[in-house]
Coordinates of C-alpha atoms in Angstrom, one line a residue:
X1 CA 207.4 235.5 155.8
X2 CA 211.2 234.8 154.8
X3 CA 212.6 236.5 151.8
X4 CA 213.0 233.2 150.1
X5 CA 210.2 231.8 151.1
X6 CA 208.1 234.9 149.2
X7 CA 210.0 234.9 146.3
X8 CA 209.5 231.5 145.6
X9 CA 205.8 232.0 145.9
X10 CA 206.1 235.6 143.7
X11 CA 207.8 232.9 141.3
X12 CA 204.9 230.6 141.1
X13 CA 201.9 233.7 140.8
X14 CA 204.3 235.0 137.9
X15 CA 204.5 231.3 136.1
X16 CA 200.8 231.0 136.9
X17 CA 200.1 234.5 135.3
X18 CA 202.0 234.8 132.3
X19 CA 202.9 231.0 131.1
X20 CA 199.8 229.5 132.7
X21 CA 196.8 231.6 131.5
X22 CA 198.2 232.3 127.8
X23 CA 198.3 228.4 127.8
X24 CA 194.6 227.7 128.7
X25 CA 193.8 230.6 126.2
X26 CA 195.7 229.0 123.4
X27 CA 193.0 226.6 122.6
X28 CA 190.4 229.3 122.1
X29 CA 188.2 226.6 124.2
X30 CA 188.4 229.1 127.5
X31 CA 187.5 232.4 126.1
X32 CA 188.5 234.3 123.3
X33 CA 192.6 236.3 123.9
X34 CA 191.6 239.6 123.9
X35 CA 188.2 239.4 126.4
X36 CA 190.3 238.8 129.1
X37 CA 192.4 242.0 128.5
X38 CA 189.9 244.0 130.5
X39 CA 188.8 242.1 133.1
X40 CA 192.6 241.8 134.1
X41 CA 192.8 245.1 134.0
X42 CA 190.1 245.3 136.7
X43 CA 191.7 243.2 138.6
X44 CA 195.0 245.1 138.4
X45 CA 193.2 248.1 139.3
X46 CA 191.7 246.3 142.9
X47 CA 195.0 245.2 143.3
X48 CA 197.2 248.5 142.6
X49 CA 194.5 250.7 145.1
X50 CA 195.8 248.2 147.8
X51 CA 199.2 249.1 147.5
X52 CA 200.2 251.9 149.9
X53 CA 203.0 252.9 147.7
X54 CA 201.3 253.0 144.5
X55 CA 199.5 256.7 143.2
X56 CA 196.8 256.2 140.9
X57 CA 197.8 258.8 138.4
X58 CA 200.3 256.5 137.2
X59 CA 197.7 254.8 135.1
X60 CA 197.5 258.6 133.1
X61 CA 200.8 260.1 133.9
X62 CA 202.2 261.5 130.9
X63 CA 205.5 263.5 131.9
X64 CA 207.4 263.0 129.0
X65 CA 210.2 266.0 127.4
X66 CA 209.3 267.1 123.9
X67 CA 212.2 265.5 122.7
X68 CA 211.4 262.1 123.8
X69 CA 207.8 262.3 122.1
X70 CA 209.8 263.9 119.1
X71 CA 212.5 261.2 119.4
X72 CA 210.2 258.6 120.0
X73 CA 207.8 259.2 117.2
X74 CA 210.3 259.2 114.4
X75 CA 211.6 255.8 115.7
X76 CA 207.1 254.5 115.3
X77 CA 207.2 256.2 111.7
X78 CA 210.5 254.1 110.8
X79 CA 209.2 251.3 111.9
X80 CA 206.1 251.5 110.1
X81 CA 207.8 252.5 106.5
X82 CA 210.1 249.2 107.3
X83 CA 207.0 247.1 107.9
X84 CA 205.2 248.5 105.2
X85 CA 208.4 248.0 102.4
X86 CA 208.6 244.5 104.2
X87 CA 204.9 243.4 102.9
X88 CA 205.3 245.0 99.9
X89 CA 208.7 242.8 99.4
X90 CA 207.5 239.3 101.3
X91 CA 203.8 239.4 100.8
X92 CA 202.6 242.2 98.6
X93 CA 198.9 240.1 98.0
X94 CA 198.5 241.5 101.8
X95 CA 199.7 245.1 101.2
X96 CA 197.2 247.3 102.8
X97 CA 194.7 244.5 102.9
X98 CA 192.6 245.6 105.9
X99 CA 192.1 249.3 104.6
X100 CA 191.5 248.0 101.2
X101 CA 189.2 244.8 101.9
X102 CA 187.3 246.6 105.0
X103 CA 187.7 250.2 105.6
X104 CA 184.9 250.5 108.4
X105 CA 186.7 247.8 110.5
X106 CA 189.8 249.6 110.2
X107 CA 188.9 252.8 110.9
X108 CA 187.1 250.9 113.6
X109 CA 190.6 249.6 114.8
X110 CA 192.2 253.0 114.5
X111 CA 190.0 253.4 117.9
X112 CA 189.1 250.7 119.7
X113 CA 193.1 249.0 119.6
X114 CA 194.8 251.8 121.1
X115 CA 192.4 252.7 123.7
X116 CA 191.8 249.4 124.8
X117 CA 193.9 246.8 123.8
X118 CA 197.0 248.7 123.8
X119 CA 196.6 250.0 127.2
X120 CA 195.4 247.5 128.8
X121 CA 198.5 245.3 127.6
X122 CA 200.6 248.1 128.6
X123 CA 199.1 248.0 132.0
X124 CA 199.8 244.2 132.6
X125 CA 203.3 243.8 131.0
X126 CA 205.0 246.9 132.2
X127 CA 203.4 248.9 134.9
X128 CA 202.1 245.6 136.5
X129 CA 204.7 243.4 135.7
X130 CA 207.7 246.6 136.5
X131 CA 206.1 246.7 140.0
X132 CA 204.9 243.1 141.2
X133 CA 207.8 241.4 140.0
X134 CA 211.3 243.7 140.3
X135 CA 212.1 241.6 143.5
X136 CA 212.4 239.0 141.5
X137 CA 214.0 240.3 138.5
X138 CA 216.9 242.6 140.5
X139 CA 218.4 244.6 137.7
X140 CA 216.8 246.9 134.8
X141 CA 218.2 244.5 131.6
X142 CA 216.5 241.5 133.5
X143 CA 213.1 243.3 134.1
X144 CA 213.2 244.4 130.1
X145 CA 213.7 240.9 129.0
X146 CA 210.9 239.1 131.1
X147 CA 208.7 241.7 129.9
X148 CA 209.3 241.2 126.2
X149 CA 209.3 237.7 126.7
X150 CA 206.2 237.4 128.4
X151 CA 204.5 240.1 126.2
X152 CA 205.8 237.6 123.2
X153 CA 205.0 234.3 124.9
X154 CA 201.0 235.7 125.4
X155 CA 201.0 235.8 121.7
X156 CA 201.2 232.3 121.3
X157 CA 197.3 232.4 120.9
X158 CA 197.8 233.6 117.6
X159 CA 199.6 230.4 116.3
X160 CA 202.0 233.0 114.1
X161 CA 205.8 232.4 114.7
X162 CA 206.1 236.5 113.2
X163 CA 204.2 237.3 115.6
X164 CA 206.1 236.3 118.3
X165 CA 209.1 237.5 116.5
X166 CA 207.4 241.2 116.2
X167 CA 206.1 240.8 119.5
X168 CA 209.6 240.5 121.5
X169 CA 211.2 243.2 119.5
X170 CA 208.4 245.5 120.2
X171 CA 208.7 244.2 123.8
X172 CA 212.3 244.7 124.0
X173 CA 211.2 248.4 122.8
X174 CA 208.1 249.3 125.0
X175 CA 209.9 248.0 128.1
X176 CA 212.9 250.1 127.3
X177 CA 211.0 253.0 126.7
X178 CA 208.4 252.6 130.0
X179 CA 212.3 252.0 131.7
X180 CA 213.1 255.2 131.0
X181 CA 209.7 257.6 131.2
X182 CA 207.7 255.6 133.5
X183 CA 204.7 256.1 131.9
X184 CA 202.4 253.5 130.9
X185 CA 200.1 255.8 129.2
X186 CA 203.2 256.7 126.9
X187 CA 204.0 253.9 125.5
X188 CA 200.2 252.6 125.4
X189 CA 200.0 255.3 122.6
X190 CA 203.6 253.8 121.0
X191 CA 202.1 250.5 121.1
X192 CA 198.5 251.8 120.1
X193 CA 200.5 253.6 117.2
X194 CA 202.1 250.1 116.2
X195 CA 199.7 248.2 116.6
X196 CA 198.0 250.4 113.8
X197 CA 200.8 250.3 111.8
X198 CA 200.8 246.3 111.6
X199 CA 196.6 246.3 110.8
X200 CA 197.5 248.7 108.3
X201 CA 200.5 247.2 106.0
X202 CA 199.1 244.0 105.8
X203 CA 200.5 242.3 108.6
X204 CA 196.7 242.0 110.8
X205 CA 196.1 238.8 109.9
X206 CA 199.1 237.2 112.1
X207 CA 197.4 239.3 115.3
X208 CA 194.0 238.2 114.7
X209 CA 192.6 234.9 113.8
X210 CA 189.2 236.4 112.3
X211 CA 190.3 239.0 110.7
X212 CA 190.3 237.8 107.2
X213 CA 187.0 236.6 107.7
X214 CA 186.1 240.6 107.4
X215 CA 188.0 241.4 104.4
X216 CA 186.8 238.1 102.0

């Protein structure tokens, strides 16, 4: 097949992947956002054992200098405190409001969001998208930005304009970070720590459309 001819096709798959399907999801008539995480996931896993240049212990690979984890870590804790003094400033009837109106579900979230959701994100927006997708986008600045679009964009499900404002930026960051380490399981934890962050400060109920439901 002729270079252009596959890249036009690699064009559709990745308009069919991340515009079409967060589209169909945005109803909630499909299936609910985050069951699909997983399955996809699945998938990704079929797809990345067929690849003779892939190595499975990319999924858990976690060589990453003391320095960056250091480095990296204050750069999370900042963005918490700046999240947190943001709620407290813009909406301080939501300060803490998961913690405070449910503390089983967020201890609850301290676990499952990380581990699953967090990952498996990880998994489709940078490892997947890094890979499938570089022939496309040729240079490292190009890559970054259709992954923190994307990663935004699949948001949409969450009808939150901050959301998708919090989402890029933190896309921007992730996709910078996994540019550098190459480690999805890295910045899973990052984006796991996050993640946390915005369920704890108050900022939950523009991730998840039930969520206030649990703390009324």
């Amino acid at each position: 097949m002729k270079t252009g001819t596959r890249n036009i096709l690699i064009w559709i798959e990745f308009i069919a992947l991340f515009i079409g399907i967060p589209l169909l999801l945005v109803s909630g008539k499909v299936m609910h956002p985050s069951s699909i995480l997983l399955p996809l996931v699945a998938g990704l896993a079929i797809y990345f054992y067929l690849q003779k240049d892939f190595k499975f212990r990319e999924f858990i690979q976690l060589k990453v200098s003391r320095q960056t984890w250091i480095t990296q870590g204050i750069i999370v804790l900042l963005i918490g405190i700046v999240l947190t003094l943001a709620v407290w400033i813009f909406e301080p009837e939501n300060l803490f409001n998961l913690p405070r109106g449910n503390w089983k579900v967020w201890v609850g979230m301290f676990f499952f969001y990380p581990t699953f959701s967090a990952y498996a994100q990880e998994v489709i927006y940078r490892l997947f998208l890094f890979n499938r997708y570089r022939t496309i986008f040729r240079n490292k600045n190009s890559l970054i930005l259709a992954s923190a679009i994307t990663f935004s964009y699949a948001h949409i499900v969450y009808f939150s304009v901050l959301s998708l404002i919090l989402t890029f930026l933190a896309g921007v960051y992730l996709a910078i970070v996994y540019q550098k380490t190459k480690s999805v399981l890295f910045v899973s934890i990052l984006h796991g720590a996050l993640g946390f962050f915005i369920f704890t400060v108050g900022l939950g109920q523009h991730f998840w459309l039930d969520m206030m439901k649990w703390i009324q």
